PDB file of C-alpha atoms in Angstrom:
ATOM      1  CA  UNK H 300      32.588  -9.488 -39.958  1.00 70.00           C
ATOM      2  CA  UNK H 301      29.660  -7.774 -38.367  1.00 80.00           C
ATOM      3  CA  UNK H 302      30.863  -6.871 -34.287  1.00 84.00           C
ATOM      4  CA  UNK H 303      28.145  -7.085 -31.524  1.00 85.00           C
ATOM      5  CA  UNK H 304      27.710  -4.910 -28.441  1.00 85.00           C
ATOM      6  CA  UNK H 305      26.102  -6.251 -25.233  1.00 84.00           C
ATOM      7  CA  UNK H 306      25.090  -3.189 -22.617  1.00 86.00           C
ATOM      8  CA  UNK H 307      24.007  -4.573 -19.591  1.00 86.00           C
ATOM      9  CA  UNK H 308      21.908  -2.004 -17.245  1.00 86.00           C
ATOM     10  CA  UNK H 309      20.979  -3.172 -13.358  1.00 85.00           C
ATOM     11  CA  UNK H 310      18.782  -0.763 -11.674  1.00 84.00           C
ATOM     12  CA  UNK H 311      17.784  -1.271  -8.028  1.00 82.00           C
ATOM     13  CA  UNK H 312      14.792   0.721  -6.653  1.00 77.00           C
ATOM     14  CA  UNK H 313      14.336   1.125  -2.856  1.00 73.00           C
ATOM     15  CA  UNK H 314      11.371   2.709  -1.555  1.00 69.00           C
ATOM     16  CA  UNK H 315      11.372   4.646   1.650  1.00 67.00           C
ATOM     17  CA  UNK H 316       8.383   5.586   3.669  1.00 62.00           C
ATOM     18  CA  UNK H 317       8.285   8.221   6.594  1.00 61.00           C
ATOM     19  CA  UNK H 318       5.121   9.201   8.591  1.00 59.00           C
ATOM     20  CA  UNK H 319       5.011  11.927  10.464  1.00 53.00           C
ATOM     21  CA  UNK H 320       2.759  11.171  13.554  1.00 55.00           C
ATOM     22  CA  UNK H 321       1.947  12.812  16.665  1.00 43.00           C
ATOM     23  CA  UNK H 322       2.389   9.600  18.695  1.00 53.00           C
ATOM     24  CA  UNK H 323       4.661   6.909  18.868  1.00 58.00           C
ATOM     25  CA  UNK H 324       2.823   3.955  17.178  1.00 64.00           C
ATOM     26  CA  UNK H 325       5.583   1.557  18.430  1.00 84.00           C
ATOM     27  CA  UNK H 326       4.093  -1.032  20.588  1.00 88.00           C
ATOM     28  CA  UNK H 327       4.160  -4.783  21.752  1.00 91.00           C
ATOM     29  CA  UNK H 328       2.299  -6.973  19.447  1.00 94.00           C
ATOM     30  CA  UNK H 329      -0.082  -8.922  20.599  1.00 93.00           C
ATOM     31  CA  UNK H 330       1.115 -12.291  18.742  1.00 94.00           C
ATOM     32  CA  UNK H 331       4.519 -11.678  18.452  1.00 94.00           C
ATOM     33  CA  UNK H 332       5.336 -10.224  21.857  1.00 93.00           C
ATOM     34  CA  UNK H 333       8.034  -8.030  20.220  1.00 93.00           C
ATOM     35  CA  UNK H 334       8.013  -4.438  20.496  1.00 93.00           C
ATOM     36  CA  UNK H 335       6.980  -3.447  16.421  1.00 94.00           C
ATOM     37  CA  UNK H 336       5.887  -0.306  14.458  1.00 92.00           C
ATOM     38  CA  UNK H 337       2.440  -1.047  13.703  1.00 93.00           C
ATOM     39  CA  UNK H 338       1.445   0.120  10.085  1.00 94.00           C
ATOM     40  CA  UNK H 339      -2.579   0.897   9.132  1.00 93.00           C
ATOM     41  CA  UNK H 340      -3.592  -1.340   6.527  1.00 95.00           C
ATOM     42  CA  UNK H 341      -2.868   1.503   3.385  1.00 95.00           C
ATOM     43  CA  UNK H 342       0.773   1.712   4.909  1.00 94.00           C
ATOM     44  CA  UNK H 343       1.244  -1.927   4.606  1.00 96.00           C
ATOM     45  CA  UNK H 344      -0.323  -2.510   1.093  1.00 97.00           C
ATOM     46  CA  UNK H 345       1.962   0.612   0.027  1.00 95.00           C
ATOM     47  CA  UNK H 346       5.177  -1.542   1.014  1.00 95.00           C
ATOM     48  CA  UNK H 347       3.650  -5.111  -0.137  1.00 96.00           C
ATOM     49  CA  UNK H 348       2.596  -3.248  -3.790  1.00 95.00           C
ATOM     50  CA  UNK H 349      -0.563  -4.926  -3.430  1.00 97.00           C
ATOM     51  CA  UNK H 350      -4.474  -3.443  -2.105  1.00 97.00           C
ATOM     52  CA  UNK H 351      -6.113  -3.254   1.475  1.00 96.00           C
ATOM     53  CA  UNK H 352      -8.197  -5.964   0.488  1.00 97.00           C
ATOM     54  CA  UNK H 353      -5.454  -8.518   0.221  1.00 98.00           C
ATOM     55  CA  UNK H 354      -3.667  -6.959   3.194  1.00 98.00           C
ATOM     56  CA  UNK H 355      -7.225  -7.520   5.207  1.00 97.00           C
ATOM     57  CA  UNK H 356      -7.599 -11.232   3.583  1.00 98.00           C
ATOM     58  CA  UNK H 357      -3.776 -11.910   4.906  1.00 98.00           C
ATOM     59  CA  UNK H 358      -4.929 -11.241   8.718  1.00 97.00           C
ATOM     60  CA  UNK H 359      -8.173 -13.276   8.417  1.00 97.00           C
ATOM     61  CA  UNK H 360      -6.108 -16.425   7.190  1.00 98.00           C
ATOM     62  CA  UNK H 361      -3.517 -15.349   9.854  1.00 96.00           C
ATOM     63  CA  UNK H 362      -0.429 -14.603   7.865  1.00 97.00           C
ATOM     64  CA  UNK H 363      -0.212 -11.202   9.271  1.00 98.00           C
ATOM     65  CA  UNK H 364      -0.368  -9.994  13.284  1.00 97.00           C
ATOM     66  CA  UNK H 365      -2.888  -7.303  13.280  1.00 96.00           C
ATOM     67  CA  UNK H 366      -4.738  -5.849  16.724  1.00 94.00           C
ATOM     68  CA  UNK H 367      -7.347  -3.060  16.323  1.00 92.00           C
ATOM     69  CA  UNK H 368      -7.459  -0.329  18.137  1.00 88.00           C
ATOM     70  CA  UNK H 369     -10.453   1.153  20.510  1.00 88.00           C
ATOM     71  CA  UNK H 370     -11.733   2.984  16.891  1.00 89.00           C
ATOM     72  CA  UNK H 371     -11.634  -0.157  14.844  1.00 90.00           C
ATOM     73  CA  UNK H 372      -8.423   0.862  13.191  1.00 90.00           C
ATOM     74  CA  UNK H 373      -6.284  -2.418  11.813  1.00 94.00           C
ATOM     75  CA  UNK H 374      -3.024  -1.902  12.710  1.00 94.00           C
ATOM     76  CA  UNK H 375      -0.442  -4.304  11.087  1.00 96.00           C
ATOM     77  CA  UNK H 376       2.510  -5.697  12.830  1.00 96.00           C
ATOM     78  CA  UNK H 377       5.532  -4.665  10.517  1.00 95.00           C
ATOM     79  CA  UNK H 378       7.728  -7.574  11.435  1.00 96.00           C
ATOM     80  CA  UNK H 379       5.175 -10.153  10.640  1.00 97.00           C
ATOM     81  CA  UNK H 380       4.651  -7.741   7.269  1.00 97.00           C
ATOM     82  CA  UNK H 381       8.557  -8.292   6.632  1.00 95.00           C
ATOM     83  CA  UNK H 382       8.797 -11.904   7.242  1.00 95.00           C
ATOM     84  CA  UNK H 383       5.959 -12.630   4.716  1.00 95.00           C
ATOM     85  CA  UNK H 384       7.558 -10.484   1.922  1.00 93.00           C
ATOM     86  CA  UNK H 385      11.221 -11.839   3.371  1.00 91.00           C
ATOM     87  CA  UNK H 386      12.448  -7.900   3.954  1.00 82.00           C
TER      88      UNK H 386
END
């Protein structure tokens, strides 16, 4: 009688970011009124695995709180980022 072996593996993979900036980019966002870490639009794609382009196409259709700043930077709230991929 032939014997079988069953090897289950689990592997978990957590990604951590840090950004080193020279000022705080913690601030209230405009839709959400809650005091968030805005991300720039790279930042956010990084953590939702997926390009600026969709990240851009999420604030037009209003998925994502975004304000710009006074050099046309998109900044992304991070809380509305984490609700939409439920983190």
């Amino acid at each position: 009688m032939n014997k079988r072996t069953e090897i289950t593996i689990e592997i978990e993979r957590q990604t951590i970011i840090r950004r080193v900036r020279a000022k705080d980019e913690k601030i209230i966002c405009p839709h959400c009124g809650e005091i968030v870490e805005m991300l720039t639009t790279d930042e956010a794609a990084l953590i939702a695995k997926c390009s600026s382009r969709i990240i851009f196409g999420w604030c037009e259709i209003g998925w994502l709180h975004f304000t710009e700043t006074d050099e046309g930077l998109l900044l992304v709230c991070s809380l509305s980022l984490g609700k939409l991929l439920h983190i």
